[in-house]
Coordinates of N, CA, C and O in Angstrom, one line a residue:
X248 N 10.9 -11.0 7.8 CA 10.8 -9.8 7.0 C 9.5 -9.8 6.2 O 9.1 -10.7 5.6
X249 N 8.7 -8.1 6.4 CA 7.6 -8.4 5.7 C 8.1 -8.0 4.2 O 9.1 -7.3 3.9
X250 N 6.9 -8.9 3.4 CA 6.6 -8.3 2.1 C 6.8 -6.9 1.3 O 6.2 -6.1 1.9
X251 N 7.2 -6.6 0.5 CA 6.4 -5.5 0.1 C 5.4 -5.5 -0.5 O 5.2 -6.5 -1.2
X252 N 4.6 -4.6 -0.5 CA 2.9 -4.1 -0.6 C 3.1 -3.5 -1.9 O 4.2 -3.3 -2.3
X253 N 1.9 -3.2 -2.6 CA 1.8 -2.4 -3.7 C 1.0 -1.8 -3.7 O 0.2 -2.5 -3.0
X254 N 0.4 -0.5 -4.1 CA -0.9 0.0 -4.1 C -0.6 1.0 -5.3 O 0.3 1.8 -5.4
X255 N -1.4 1.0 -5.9 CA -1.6 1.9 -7.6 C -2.8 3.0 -7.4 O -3.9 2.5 -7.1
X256 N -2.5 4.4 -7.7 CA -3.0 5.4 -8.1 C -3.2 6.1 -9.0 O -2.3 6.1 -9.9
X257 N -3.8 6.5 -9.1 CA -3.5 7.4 -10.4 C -2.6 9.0 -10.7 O -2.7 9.3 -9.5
X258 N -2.3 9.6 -11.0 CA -1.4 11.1 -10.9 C -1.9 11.6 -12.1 O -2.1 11.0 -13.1
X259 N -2.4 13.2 -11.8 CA -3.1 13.6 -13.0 C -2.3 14.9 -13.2 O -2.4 15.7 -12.2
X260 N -1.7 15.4 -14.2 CA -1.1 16.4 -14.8 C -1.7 17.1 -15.6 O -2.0 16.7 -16.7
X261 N -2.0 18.5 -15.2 CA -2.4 19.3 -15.8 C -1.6 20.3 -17.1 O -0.9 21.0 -16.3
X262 N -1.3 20.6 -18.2 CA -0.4 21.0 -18.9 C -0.9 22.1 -19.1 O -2.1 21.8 -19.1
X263 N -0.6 23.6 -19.5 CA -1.2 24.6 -19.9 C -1.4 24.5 -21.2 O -0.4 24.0 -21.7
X264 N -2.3 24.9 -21.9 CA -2.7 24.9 -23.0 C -2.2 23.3 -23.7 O -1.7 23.2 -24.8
X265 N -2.6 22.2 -22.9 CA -2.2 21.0 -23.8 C -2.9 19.8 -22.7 O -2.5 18.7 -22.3
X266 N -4.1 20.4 -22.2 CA -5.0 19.5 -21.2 C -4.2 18.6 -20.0 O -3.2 19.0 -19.4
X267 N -4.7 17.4 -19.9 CA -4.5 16.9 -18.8 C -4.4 15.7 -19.1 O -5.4 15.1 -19.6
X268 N -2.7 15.0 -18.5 CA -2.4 13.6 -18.6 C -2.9 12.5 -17.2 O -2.8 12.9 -16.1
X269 N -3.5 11.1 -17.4 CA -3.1 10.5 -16.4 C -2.5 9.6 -16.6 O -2.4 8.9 -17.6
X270 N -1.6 9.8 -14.9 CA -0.5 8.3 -15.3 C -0.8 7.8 -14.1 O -1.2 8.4 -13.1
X271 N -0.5 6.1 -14.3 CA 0.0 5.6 -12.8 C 1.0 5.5 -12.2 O 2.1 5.3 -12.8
X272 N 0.8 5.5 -11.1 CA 1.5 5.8 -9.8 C 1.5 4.4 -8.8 O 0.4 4.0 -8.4
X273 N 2.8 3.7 -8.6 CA 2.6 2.2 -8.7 C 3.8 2.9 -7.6 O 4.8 3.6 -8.0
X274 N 3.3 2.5 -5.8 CA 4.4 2.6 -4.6 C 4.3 1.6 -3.9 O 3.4 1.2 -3.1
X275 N 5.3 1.2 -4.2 CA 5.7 -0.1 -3.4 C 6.0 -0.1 -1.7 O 7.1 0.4 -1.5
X276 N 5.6 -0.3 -0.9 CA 6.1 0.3 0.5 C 5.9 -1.4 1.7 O 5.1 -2.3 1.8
X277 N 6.8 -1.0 2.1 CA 6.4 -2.2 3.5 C 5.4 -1.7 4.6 O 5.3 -0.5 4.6
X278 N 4.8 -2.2 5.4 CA 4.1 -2.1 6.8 C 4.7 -2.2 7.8 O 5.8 -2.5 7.7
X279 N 4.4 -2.1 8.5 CA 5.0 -2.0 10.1 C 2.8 -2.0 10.9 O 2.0 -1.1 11.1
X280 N 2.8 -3.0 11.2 CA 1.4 -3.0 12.3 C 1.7 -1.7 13.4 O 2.8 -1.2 13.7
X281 N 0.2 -1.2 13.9 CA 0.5 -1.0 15.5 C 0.7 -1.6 16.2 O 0.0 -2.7 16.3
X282 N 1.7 -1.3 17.0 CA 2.0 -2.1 18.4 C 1.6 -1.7 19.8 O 2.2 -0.7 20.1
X283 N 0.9 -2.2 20.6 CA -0.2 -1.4 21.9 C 1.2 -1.1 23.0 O 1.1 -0.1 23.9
X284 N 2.7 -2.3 22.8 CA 3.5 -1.7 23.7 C 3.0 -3.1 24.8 O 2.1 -3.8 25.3
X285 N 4.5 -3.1 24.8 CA 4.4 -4.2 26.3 C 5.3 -4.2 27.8 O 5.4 -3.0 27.9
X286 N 5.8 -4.5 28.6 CA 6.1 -3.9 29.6 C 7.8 -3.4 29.6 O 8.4 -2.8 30.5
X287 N 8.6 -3.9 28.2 CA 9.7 -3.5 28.3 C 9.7 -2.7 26.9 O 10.6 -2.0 26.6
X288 N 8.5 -2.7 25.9 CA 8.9 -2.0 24.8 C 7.8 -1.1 24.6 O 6.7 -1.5 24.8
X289 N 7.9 0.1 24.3 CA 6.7 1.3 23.8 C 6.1 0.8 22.9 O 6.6 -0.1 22.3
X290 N 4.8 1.3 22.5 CA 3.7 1.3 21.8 C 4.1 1.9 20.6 O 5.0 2.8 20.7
X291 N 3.7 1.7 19.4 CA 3.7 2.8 18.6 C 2.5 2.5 17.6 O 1.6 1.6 17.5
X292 N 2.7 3.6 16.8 CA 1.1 3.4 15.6 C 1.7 2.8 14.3 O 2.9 2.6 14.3
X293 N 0.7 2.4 13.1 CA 1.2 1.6 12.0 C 1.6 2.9 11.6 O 1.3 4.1 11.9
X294 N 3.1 1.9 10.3 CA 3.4 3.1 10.0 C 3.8 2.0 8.7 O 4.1 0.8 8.7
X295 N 3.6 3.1 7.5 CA 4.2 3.0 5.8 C 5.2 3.1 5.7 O 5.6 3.6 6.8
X296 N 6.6 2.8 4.5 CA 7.9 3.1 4.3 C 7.6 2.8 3.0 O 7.0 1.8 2.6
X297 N 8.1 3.9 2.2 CA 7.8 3.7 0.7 C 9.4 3.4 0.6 O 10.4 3.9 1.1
X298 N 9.2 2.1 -0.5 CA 10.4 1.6 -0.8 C 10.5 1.4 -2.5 O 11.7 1.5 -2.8
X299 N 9.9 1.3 -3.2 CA 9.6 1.8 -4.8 C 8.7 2.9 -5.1 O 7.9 3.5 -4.2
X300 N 8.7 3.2 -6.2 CA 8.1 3.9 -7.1 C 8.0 3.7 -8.7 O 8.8 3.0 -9.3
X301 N 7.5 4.1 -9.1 CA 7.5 3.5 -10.6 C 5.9 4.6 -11.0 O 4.9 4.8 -10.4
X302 N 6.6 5.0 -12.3 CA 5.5 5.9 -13.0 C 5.1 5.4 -14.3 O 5.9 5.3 -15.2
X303 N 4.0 5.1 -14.6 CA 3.5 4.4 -16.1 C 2.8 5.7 -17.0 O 2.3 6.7 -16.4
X304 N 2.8 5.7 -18.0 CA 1.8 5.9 -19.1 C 1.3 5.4 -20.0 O 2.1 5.5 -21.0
X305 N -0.1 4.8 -20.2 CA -0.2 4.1 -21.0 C 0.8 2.9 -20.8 O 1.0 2.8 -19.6
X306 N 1.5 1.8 -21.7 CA 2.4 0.7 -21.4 C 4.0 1.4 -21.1 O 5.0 0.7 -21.0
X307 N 4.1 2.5 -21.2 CA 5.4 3.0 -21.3 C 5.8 3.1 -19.3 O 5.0 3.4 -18.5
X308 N 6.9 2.8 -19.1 CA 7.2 2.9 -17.4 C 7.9 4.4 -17.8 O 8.7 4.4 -18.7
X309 N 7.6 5.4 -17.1 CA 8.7 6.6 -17.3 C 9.3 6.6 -15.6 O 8.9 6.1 -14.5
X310 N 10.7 7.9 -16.4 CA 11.4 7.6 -15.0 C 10.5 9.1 -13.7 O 9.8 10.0 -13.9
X311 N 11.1 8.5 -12.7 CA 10.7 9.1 -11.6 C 11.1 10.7 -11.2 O 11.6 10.4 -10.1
X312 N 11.2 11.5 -11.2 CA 11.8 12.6 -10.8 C 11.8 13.0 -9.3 O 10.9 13.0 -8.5
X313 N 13.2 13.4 -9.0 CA 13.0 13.5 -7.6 C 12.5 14.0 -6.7 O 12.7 13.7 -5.5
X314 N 11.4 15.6 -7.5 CA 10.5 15.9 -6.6 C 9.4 15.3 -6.7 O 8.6 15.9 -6.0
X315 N 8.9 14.4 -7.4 CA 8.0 13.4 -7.2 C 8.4 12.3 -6.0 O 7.6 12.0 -5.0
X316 N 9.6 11.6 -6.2 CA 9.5 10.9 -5.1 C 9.7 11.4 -3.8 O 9.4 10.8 -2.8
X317 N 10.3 12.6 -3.8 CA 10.4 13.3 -2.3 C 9.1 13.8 -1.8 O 8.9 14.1 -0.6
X318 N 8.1 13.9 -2.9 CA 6.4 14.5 -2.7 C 6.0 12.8 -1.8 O 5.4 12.7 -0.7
X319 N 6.4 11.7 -2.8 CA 5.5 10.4 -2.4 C 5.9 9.7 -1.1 O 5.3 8.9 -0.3
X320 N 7.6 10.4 -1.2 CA 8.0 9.5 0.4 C 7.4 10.6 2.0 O 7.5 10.2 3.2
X321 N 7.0 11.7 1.6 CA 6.9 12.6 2.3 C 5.4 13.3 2.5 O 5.1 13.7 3.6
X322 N 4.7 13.3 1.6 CA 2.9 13.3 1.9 C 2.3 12.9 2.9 O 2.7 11.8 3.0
X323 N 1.7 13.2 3.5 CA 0.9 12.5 4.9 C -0.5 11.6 4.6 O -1.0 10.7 5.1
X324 N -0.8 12.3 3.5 CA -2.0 12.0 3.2 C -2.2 10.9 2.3 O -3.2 10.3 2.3
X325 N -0.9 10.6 1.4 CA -0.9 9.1 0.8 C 0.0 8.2 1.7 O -0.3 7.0 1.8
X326 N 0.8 8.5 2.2 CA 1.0 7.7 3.4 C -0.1 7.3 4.5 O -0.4 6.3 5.1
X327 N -0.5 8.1 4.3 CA -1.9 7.3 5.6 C -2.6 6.3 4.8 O -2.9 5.3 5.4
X328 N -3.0 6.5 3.2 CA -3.8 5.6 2.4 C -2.9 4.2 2.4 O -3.5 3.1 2.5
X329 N -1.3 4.4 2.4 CA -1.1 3.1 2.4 C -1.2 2.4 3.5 O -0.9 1.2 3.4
X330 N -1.6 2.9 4.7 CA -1.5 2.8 6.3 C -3.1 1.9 5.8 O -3.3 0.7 5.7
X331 N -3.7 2.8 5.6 CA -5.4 2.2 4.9 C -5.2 0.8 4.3 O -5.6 -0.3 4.6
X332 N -4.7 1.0 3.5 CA -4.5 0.0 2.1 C -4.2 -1.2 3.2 O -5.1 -2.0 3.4
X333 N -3.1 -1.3 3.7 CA -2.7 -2.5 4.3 C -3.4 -3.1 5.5 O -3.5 -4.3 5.6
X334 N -4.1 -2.2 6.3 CA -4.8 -2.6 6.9 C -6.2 -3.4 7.0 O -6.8 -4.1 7.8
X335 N -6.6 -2.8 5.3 CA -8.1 -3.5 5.1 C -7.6 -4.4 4.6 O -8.2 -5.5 5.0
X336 N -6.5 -4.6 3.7 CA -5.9 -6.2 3.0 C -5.7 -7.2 3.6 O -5.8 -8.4 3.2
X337 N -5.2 -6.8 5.4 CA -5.0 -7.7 6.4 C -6.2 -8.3 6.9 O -6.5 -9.4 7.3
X338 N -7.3 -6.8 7.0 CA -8.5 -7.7 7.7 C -9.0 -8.8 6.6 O -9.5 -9.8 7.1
X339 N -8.9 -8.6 5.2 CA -9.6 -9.1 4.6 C -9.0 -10.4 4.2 O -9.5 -11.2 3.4
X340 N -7.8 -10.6 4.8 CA -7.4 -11.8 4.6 C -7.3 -12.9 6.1 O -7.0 -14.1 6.2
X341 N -7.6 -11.9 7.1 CA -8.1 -12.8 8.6 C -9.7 -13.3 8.1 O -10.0 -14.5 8.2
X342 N -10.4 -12.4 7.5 CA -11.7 -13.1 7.3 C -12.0 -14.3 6.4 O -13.1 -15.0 6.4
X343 N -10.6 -14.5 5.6 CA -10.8 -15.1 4.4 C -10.2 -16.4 5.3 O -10.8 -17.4 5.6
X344 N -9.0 -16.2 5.6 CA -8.7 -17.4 6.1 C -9.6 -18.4 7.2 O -9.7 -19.6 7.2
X345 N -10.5 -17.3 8.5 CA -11.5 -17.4 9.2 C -12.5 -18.3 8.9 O -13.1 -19.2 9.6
X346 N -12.8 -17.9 7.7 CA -13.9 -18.9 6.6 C -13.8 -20.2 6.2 O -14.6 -21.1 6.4
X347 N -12.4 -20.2 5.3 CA -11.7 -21.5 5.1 C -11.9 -22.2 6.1 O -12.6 -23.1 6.0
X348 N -11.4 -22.0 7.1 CA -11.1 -23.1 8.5 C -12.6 -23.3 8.5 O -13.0 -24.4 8.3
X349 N -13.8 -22.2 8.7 CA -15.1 -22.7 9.5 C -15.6 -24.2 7.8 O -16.2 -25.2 7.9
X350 N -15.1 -23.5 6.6 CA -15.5 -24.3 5.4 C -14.8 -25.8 6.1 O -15.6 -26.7 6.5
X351 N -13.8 -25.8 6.2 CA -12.8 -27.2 6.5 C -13.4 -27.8 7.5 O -13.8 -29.0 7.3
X352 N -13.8 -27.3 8.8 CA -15.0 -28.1 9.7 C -16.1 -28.5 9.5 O -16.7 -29.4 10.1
X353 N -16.5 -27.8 8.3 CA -18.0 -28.1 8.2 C -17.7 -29.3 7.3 O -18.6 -30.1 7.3
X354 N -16.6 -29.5 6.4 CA -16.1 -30.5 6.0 C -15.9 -31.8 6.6 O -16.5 -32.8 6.4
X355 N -15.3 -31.6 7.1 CA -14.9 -32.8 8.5 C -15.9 -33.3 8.9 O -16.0 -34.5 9.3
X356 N -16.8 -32.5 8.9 CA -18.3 -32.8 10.0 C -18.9 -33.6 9.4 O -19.7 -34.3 10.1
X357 N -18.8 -33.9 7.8 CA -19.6 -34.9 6.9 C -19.0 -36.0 6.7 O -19.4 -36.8 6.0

């Protein structure tokens, strides 16, 4: 079982005549990789599942309202960012580990 992920945004509320709040926007979601498909199972693309939410202001956590989270489980467009998000986190942790190992041979080698 994977992890859950986190990725924090910001949410910016406009008030009439009383300006504009920002809060954060803290969604917790798991990954699912693409899969290319192999000869008994279909392919499919990465995909997000938002599994928290959580709204801050300032240190205060406020509660969630439900057309907010039916907006966050349901957007295409921040759903793809967490599609984004997890994917560069992974490359950047193949690179990182990549390094380590070439660091640990070059170790050895001395």
């Amino acid at each position: 079982m994977a992890k859950t992920r986190f990725f924090k945004t910001g949410l910016c509320l406009s008030i009439n005549d009383g300006g504009e709040r920002e809060l954060s926007l803290i969604v917790g979601y798991d990954f699912t990789p693409a899969f290319k498909g192999s000869y008994d199972e279909p392919g499919h693309g990465a995909d997000a599942e938002v599994v928290s939410i959580k709204l801050w202001h300032g240190q205060s956590e406020l509660p969630v309202p439900d057309w907010l989270t039916n907006f966050v489980e349901t957007d295409t467009d921040l759903l793809d960012s967490l599609v984004a998000d997890a994917v560069e986190a992974d490359q950047a942790a193949r690179e990182d580990a990549a390094e380590r190992r070439a660091e640990d041979r070059r170790m050895e080698a001395l």
